[in-house]
Short mmCIF file of C-alpha atoms in Angstrom, two decimals:
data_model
loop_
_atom_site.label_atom_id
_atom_site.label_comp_id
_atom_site.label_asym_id
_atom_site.label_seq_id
_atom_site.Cartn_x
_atom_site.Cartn_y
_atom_site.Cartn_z
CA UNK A 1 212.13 143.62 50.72
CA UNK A 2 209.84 142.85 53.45
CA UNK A 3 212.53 142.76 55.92
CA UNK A 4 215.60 144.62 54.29
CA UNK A 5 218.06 143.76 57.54
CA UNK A 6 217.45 139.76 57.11
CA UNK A 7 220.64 138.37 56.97
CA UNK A 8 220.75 135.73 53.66
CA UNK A 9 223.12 132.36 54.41
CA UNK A 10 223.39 129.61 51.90
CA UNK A 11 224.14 125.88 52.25
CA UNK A 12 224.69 123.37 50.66
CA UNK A 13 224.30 119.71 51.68
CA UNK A 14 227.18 117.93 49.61
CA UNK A 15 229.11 118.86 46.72
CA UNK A 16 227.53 116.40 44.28
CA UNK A 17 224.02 114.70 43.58
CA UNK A 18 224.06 112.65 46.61
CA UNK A 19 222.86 115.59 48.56
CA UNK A 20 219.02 115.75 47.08
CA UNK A 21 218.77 111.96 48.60
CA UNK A 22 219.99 113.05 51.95
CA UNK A 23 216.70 113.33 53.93
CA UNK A 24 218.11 113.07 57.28
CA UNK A 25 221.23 115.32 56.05
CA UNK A 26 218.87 118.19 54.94
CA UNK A 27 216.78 117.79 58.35
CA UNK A 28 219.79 118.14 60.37
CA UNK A 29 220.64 121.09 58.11
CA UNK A 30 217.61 122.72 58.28
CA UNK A 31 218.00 122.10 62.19
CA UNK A 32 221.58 123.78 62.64
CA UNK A 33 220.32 126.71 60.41
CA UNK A 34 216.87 127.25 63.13
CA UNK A 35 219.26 127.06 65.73
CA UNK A 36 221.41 129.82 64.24
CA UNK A 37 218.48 131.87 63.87
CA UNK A 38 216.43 131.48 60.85
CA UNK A 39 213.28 132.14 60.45
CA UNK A 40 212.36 131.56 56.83
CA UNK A 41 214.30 129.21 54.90
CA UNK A 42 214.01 127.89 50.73
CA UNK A 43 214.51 124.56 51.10
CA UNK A 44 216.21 123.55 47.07
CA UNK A 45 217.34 120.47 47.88
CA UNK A 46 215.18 117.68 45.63
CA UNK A 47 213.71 114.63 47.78
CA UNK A 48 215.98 115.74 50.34
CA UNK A 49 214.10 118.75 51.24
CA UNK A 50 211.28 116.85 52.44
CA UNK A 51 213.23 116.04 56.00
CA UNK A 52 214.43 120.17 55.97
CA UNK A 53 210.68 120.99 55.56
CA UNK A 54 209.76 118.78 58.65
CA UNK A 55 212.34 120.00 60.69
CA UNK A 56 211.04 123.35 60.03
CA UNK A 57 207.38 122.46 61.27
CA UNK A 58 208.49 120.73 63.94
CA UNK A 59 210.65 123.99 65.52
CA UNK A 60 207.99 126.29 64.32
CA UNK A 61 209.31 128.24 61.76
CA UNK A 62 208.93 128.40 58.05
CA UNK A 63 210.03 127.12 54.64
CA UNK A 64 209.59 127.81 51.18
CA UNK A 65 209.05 124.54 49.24
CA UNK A 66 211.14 124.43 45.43
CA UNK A 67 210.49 122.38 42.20
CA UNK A 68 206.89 121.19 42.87
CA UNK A 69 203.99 122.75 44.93
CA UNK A 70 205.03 121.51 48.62
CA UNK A 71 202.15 124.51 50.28
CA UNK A 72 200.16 121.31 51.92
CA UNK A 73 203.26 119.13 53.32
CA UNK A 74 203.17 120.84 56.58
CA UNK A 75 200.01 123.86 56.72
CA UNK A 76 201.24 126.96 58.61
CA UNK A 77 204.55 126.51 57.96
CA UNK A 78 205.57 126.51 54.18
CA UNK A 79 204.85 129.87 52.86
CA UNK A 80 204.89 129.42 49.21
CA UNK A 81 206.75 126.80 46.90
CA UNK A 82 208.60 128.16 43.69
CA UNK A 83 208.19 125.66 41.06
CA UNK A 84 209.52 125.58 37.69
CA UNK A 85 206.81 125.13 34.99
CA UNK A 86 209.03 122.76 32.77
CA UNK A 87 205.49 121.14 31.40
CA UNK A 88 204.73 124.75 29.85
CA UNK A 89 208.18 125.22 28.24
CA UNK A 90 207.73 122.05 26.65
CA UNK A 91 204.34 122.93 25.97
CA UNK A 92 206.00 126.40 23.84
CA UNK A 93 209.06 124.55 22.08
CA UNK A 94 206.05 121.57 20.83
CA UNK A 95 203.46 124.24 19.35
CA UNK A 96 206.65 126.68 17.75
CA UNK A 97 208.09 123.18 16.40
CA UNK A 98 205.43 123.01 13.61
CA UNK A 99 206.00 126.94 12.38
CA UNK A 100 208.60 127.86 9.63
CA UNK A 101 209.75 130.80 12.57
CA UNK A 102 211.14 127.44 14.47
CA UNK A 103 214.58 127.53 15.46
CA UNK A 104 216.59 125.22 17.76
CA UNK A 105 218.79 126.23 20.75
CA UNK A 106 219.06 127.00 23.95
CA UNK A 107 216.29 128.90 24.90
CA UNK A 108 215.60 130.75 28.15
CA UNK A 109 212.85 131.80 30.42
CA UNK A 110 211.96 132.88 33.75
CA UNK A 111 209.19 134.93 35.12
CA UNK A 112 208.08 137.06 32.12
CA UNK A 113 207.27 134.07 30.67
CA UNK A 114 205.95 131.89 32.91
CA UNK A 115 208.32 129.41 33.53
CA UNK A 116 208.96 130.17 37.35
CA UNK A 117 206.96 130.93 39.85
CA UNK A 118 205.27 131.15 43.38
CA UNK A 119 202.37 129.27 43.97
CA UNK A 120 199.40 130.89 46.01
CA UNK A 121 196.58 128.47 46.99
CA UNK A 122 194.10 127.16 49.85
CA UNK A 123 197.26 126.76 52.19
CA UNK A 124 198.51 130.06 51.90
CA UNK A 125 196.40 132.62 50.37
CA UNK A 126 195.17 133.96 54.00
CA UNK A 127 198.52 134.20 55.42
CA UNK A 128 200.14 135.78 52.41
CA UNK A 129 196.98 138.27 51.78
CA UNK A 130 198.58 141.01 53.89
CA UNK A 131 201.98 141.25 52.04
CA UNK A 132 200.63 139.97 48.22
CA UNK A 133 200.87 143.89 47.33
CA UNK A 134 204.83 143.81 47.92
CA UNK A 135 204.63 139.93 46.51
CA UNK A 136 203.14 141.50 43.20
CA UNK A 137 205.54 144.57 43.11
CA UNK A 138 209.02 142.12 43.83
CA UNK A 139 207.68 139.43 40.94
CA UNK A 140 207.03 142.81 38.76
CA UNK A 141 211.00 144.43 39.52
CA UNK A 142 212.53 140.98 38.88
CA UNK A 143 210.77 140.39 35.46
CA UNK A 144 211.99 144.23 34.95
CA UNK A 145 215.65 143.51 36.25
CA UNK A 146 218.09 145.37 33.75
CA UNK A 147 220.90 142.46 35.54
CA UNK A 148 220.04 138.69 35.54
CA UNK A 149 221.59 136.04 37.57
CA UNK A 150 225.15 135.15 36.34
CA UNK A 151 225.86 131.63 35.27
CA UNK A 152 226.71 129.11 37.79
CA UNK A 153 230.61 128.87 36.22
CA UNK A 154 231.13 132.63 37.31
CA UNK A 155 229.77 132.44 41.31
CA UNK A 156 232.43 131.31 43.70
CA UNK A 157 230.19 129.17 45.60
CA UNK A 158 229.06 127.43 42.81
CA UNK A 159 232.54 125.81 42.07
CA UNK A 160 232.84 122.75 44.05
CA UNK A 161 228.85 122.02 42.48
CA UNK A 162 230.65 122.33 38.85
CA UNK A 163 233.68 119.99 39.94
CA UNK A 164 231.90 116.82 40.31
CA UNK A 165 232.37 114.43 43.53
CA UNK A 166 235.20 114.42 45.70
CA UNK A 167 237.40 111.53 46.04
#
């Protein structure tokens, strides 16, 4: 880690769907979260995260985009998006489809393979050139990790997600 004593917090804007459509929900979130203290925060909250992006320009400190490459919303202050390469999955499952090693299922992927990722470009190359050493060496320990994630069903905070809406 760059900075091992950085303190992680998570939140999340509603327990259902309703919450990626929240842009002025995510900005005020984003906004209580600055004025806590944070410096860096991933913003994974769909359409939503647009308004927690701006309020992280606007008080000067810095985001990390999620889902699509957000690097040019707000130069200077997104450090990197991590996007999920869906379009290259597909791309895999379509050319194994037509061998006889085929088989259907769930399938999984992450790093290793290509389906996550940070993206580096003209917004964020200079700024991230002095720490893309420890960038390279993190991405290179996570595709190594002997643990992965556990599901969603078996983290606490992920229960009221799981649930559905509340009444």
């Amino acid at each position: 880690s760059i900075r091992p004593e950085a303190e992680i917090d998570g939140i999340y804007l509603s327990n259902w769907v309703d919450g990626f459509r929240d842009v002025d929900r995510a900005r005020r979130t984003a906004g209580d979260m600055v004025d806590r203290g944070a410096g860096v925060i991933l913003v994974a909250a769909g359409l939503a995260g647009t308004g927690a992006l701006e309020e992280i320009a606007v008080r000067g400190r810095f985001g990390i985009g999620v889902d699509t490459n957000q690097n040019g919303l707000f130069p200077g202050h997104i450090l990197t998006s991590v996007v999920k390469r869906v379009d290259m999955e597909v791309a895999r499952v379509l050319r194994e489809a037509g061998t006889p090693e085929f088989r259907s299922g769930v399938r999984r992927a992450g790093l290793a393979e290509g389906a996550v990722d940070i993206v580096i470009d003209e917004y964020n190359r200079a700024p991230l050139a002095p720490v893309q050493d420890r960038l390279d060496a993190a991405t290179r320990e996570l595709m190594t990790a002997a643990q992965a994630a556990p599901p969603a069903r078996q983290v606490p905070a992920c229960t009221p997600l799981l649930q559905g809406p509340r009444s």
